[in-house]
Amino acid sequence: MNAAELHRLARHVRTIALRATENTGPDRVNAGELSVLEDVARNPGATVSGITRRTGLARSLVSRISRAMADAGAISITADASDRRKVRVDLTPRTRAMILDRANKPILKAIAASTPKLSPDHQLALERHLSEAERLLRLGAES
């Protein structure tokens, strides 16, 4: 596999993930918003600088996304108790429940929708390979 093939694979896997989580259509969460939501889900009470560092997004974009999501009621922004210049970002309980619900959806239907030319056996094999790739990548990244 070369870098171009890896990028193509990443696009296909992202499409499957978006279908599986039903993050499609006009109200879909864009990539930047999704990065912020995923980071805050993994790091409750995150600071804007922490989100910026972990996601690689520009600080101004993280701030803008955070304010818009707070205005929409998806996240809460509170002043840091130890440093009033900082704010802490967290998911609202409703958003956390929605993300967990979407995150736990099985992916086989999304694989089938994304790969209509594959047989059901090949679609199952693809699901197994994706699961194994995720496991190996997670193990390789753990410290």
PDB file of C-alpha atoms in Angstrom:
ATOM      1  CA  MET A   1       0.000   0.000   0.000  1.00  0.00           C
ATOM      2  CA  ASN A   2       1.259   3.480  -0.805  1.00  0.00           C
ATOM      3  CA  ALA A   3       0.276   6.868   0.623  1.00  0.00           C
ATOM      4  CA  ALA A   4      -2.283   7.596  -2.111  1.00  0.00           C
ATOM      5  CA  GLU A   5      -4.006   4.264  -1.480  1.00  0.00           C
ATOM      6  CA  LEU A   6      -4.013   4.975   2.255  1.00  0.00           C
ATOM      7  CA  HIS A   7      -5.703   8.345   1.664  1.00  0.00           C
ATOM      8  CA  ARG A   8      -8.290   6.688  -0.589  1.00  0.00           C
ATOM      9  CA  LEU A   9      -8.902   4.041   2.093  1.00  0.00           C
ATOM     10  CA  ALA A  10      -9.294   6.760   4.730  1.00  0.00           C
ATOM     11  CA  ARG A  11     -11.964   8.481   2.595  1.00  0.00           C
ATOM     12  CA  HIS A  12     -13.857   5.194   2.165  1.00  0.00           C
ATOM     13  CA  VAL A  13     -13.658   4.397   5.878  1.00  0.00           C
ATOM     14  CA  ARG A  14     -14.811   7.934   6.737  1.00  0.00           C
ATOM     15  CA  THR A  15     -17.822   7.529   4.419  1.00  0.00           C
ATOM     16  CA  ILE A  16     -18.729   4.250   6.138  1.00  0.00           C
ATOM     17  CA  ALA A  17     -18.370   5.907   9.555  1.00  0.00           C
ATOM     18  CA  LEU A  18     -20.583   8.833   8.550  1.00  0.00           C
ATOM     19  CA  ARG A  19     -23.250   6.449   7.258  1.00  0.00           C
ATOM     20  CA  ALA A  20     -23.046   4.245  10.351  1.00  0.00           C
ATOM     21  CA  THR A  21     -23.464   7.215  12.692  1.00  0.00           C
ATOM     22  CA  GLU A  22     -26.141   8.715  10.443  1.00  0.00           C
ATOM     23  CA  ASN A  23     -24.045  11.886  10.142  1.00  0.00           C
ATOM     24  CA  THR A  24     -25.346  12.663   6.665  1.00  0.00           C
ATOM     25  CA  GLY A  25     -27.713  15.156   5.099  1.00  0.00           C
ATOM     26  CA  PRO A  26     -28.084  18.901   5.508  1.00  0.00           C
ATOM     27  CA  ASP A  27     -27.701  18.913   9.322  1.00  0.00           C
ATOM     28  CA  ARG A  28     -24.540  16.827   9.315  1.00  0.00           C
ATOM     29  CA  VAL A  29     -21.673  17.791  11.596  1.00  0.00           C
ATOM     30  CA  ASN A  30     -18.667  18.942   9.552  1.00  0.00           C
ATOM     31  CA  ALA A  31     -15.137  17.583  10.039  1.00  0.00           C
ATOM     32  CA  GLY A  32     -13.990  20.438  12.294  1.00  0.00           C
ATOM     33  CA  GLU A  33     -17.082  20.205  14.487  1.00  0.00           C
ATOM     34  CA  LEU A  34     -16.716  16.440  14.668  1.00  0.00           C
ATOM     35  CA  SER A  35     -13.063  16.786  15.712  1.00  0.00           C
ATOM     36  CA  VAL A  36     -14.040  19.159  18.530  1.00  0.00           C
ATOM     37  CA  LEU A  37     -16.917  16.924  19.692  1.00  0.00           C
ATOM     38  CA  GLU A  38     -14.733  13.794  19.630  1.00  0.00           C
ATOM     39  CA  ASP A  39     -11.969  15.555  21.560  1.00  0.00           C
ATOM     40  CA  VAL A  40     -14.322  16.943  24.215  1.00  0.00           C
ATOM     41  CA  ALA A  41     -15.979  13.520  24.551  1.00  0.00           C
ATOM     42  CA  ARG A  42     -12.554  11.975  25.270  1.00  0.00           C
ATOM     43  CA  ASN A  43     -11.384  14.910  27.418  1.00  0.00           C
ATOM     44  CA  PRO A  44     -14.260  16.246  29.552  1.00  0.00           C
ATOM     45  CA  GLY A  45     -13.592  19.750  30.832  1.00  0.00           C
ATOM     46  CA  ALA A  46     -11.109  20.412  28.029  1.00  0.00           C
ATOM     47  CA  THR A  47      -9.585  23.832  27.479  1.00  0.00           C
ATOM     48  CA  VAL A  48      -9.635  25.528  24.076  1.00  0.00           C
ATOM     49  CA  SER A  49      -5.826  25.357  23.964  1.00  0.00           C
ATOM     50  CA  GLY A  50      -5.950  21.623  24.761  1.00  0.00           C
ATOM     51  CA  ILE A  51      -8.514  20.982  22.023  1.00  0.00           C
ATOM     52  CA  THR A  52      -6.369  23.022  19.615  1.00  0.00           C
ATOM     53  CA  ARG A  53      -3.232  21.041  20.485  1.00  0.00           C
ATOM     54  CA  ARG A  54      -4.895  17.622  20.208  1.00  0.00           C
ATOM     55  CA  THR A  55      -6.926  18.263  17.026  1.00  0.00           C
ATOM     56  CA  GLY A  56      -4.476  20.419  15.103  1.00  0.00           C
ATOM     57  CA  LEU A  57      -7.263  22.909  14.349  1.00  0.00           C
ATOM     58  CA  ALA A  58      -6.631  26.647  14.568  1.00  0.00           C
ATOM     59  CA  ARG A  59      -7.415  28.169  17.960  1.00  0.00           C
ATOM     60  CA  SER A  60      -9.800  30.679  16.364  1.00  0.00           C
ATOM     61  CA  LEU A  61     -11.705  27.836  14.665  1.00  0.00           C
ATOM     62  CA  VAL A  62     -11.952  25.833  17.905  1.00  0.00           C
ATOM     63  CA  SER A  63     -13.235  28.949  19.704  1.00  0.00           C
ATOM     64  CA  ARG A  64     -15.771  29.686  16.963  1.00  0.00           C
ATOM     65  CA  ILE A  65     -16.992  26.055  16.838  1.00  0.00           C
ATOM     66  CA  SER A  66     -17.213  25.916  20.642  1.00  0.00           C
ATOM     67  CA  ARG A  67     -19.254  29.138  20.838  1.00  0.00           C
ATOM     68  CA  ALA A  68     -21.616  27.995  18.073  1.00  0.00           C
ATOM     69  CA  MET A  69     -22.116  24.594  19.713  1.00  0.00           C
ATOM     70  CA  ALA A  70     -22.705  26.236  23.090  1.00  0.00           C
ATOM     71  CA  ASP A  71     -25.288  28.553  21.498  1.00  0.00           C
ATOM     72  CA  ALA A  72     -26.963  25.443  20.034  1.00  0.00           C
ATOM     73  CA  GLY A  73     -26.968  23.742  23.452  1.00  0.00           C
ATOM     74  CA  ALA A  74     -24.631  20.915  22.409  1.00  0.00           C
ATOM     75  CA  ILE A  75     -21.771  21.810  24.754  1.00  0.00           C
ATOM     76  CA  SER A  76     -21.297  23.860  27.889  1.00  0.00           C
ATOM     77  CA  ILE A  77     -18.579  26.448  28.376  1.00  0.00           C
ATOM     78  CA  THR A  78     -17.689  27.407  31.944  1.00  0.00           C
ATOM     79  CA  ALA A  79     -14.974  29.538  33.496  1.00  0.00           C
ATOM     80  CA  ASP A  80     -11.992  27.611  34.882  1.00  0.00           C
ATOM     81  CA  ALA A  81     -12.168  27.723  38.688  1.00  0.00           C
ATOM     82  CA  SER A  82      -8.385  28.105  39.058  1.00  0.00           C
ATOM     83  CA  ASP A  83      -7.775  30.529  36.166  1.00  0.00           C
ATOM     84  CA  ARG A  84     -10.643  32.838  35.189  1.00  0.00           C
ATOM     85  CA  ARG A  85      -8.936  33.618  31.849  1.00  0.00           C
ATOM     86  CA  LYS A  86      -9.505  30.009  30.725  1.00  0.00           C
ATOM     87  CA  VAL A  87     -12.747  28.262  29.928  1.00  0.00           C
ATOM     88  CA  ARG A  88     -13.643  24.604  30.208  1.00  0.00           C
ATOM     89  CA  VAL A  89     -15.626  22.862  27.482  1.00  0.00           C
ATOM     90  CA  ASP A  90     -17.829  19.825  28.064  1.00  0.00           C
ATOM     91  CA  LEU A  91     -20.634  17.993  26.321  1.00  0.00           C
ATOM     92  CA  THR A  92     -24.138  18.492  27.624  1.00  0.00           C
ATOM     93  CA  PRO A  93     -25.713  15.287  28.934  1.00  0.00           C
ATOM     94  CA  ARG A  94     -28.036  15.185  25.894  1.00  0.00           C
ATOM     95  CA  THR A  95     -25.127  15.514  23.459  1.00  0.00           C
ATOM     96  CA  ARG A  96     -23.060  12.901  25.318  1.00  0.00           C
ATOM     97  CA  ALA A  97     -25.989  10.443  25.171  1.00  0.00           C
ATOM     98  CA  MET A  98     -26.513  11.128  21.452  1.00  0.00           C
ATOM     99  CA  ILE A  99     -22.813  10.633  20.665  1.00  0.00           C
ATOM    100  CA  LEU A 100     -22.658   7.390  22.650  1.00  0.00           C
ATOM    101  CA  ASP A 101     -25.802   6.137  20.909  1.00  0.00           C
ATOM    102  CA  ARG A 102     -24.363   6.905  17.473  1.00  0.00           C
ATOM    103  CA  ALA A 103     -20.909   5.584  18.379  1.00  0.00           C
ATOM    104  CA  ASN A 104     -22.320   2.210  19.400  1.00  0.00           C
ATOM    105  CA  LYS A 105     -24.211   1.583  16.163  1.00  0.00           C
ATOM    106  CA  PRO A 106     -23.075  -1.487  14.214  1.00  0.00           C
ATOM    107  CA  ILE A 107     -21.359  -0.743  10.907  1.00  0.00           C
ATOM    108  CA  LEU A 108     -22.410  -3.671   8.710  1.00  0.00           C
ATOM    109  CA  LYS A 109     -25.392  -1.847   7.133  1.00  0.00           C
ATOM    110  CA  ALA A 110     -23.146   1.132   6.356  1.00  0.00           C
ATOM    111  CA  ILE A 111     -20.563  -1.206   4.817  1.00  0.00           C
ATOM    112  CA  ALA A 112     -23.273  -2.807   2.686  1.00  0.00           C
ATOM    113  CA  ALA A 113     -24.545   0.601   1.535  1.00  0.00           C
ATOM    114  CA  SER A 114     -20.999   1.708   0.682  1.00  0.00           C
ATOM    115  CA  THR A 115     -20.003  -1.515  -1.096  1.00  0.00           C
ATOM    116  CA  PRO A 116     -23.059  -2.713  -3.056  1.00  0.00           C
ATOM    117  CA  LYS A 117     -20.900  -4.705  -5.490  1.00  0.00           C
ATOM    118  CA  LEU A 118     -19.433  -6.887  -2.716  1.00  0.00           C
ATOM    119  CA  SER A 119     -21.102 -10.123  -1.673  1.00  0.00           C
ATOM    120  CA  PRO A 120     -22.462 -10.360   1.883  1.00  0.00           C
ATOM    121  CA  ASP A 121     -19.530 -12.654   2.743  1.00  0.00           C
ATOM    122  CA  HIS A 122     -17.045 -10.057   1.482  1.00  0.00           C
ATOM    123  CA  GLN A 123     -18.862  -7.329   3.416  1.00  0.00           C
ATOM    124  CA  LEU A 124     -18.561  -9.410   6.602  1.00  0.00           C
ATOM    125  CA  ALA A 125     -14.874  -9.973   5.865  1.00  0.00           C
ATOM    126  CA  LEU A 126     -14.396  -6.228   5.412  1.00  0.00           C
ATOM    127  CA  GLU A 127     -16.074  -5.598   8.769  1.00  0.00           C
ATOM    128  CA  ARG A 128     -13.709  -8.098  10.439  1.00  0.00           C
ATOM    129  CA  HIS A 129     -10.650  -6.528   8.769  1.00  0.00           C
ATOM    130  CA  LEU A 130     -11.696  -3.015   9.790  1.00  0.00           C
ATOM    131  CA  SER A 131     -12.245  -4.206  13.353  1.00  0.00           C
ATOM    132  CA  GLU A 132      -8.811  -5.817  13.431  1.00  0.00           C
ATOM    133  CA  ALA A 133      -7.158  -2.733  11.906  1.00  0.00           C
ATOM    134  CA  GLU A 134      -8.776  -0.533  14.586  1.00  0.00           C
ATOM    135  CA  ARG A 135      -7.587  -2.885  17.339  1.00  0.00           C
ATOM    136  CA  LEU A 136      -4.008  -2.949  16.047  1.00  0.00           C
ATOM    137  CA  LEU A 137      -3.888   0.822  15.571  1.00  0.00           C
ATOM    138  CA  ARG A 138      -5.256   1.365  19.087  1.00  0.00           C
ATOM    139  CA  LEU A 139      -2.691  -1.044  20.559  1.00  0.00           C
ATOM    140  CA  GLY A 140       0.108   0.585  18.602  1.00  0.00           C
ATOM    141  CA  ALA A 141      -0.867   4.070  19.763  1.00  0.00           C
ATOM    142  CA  GLU A 142      -1.314   3.261  23.465  1.00  0.00           C
ATOM    143  CA  SER A 143       1.472   4.366  25.742  1.00  0.00           C
TER     144      SER A 143
END
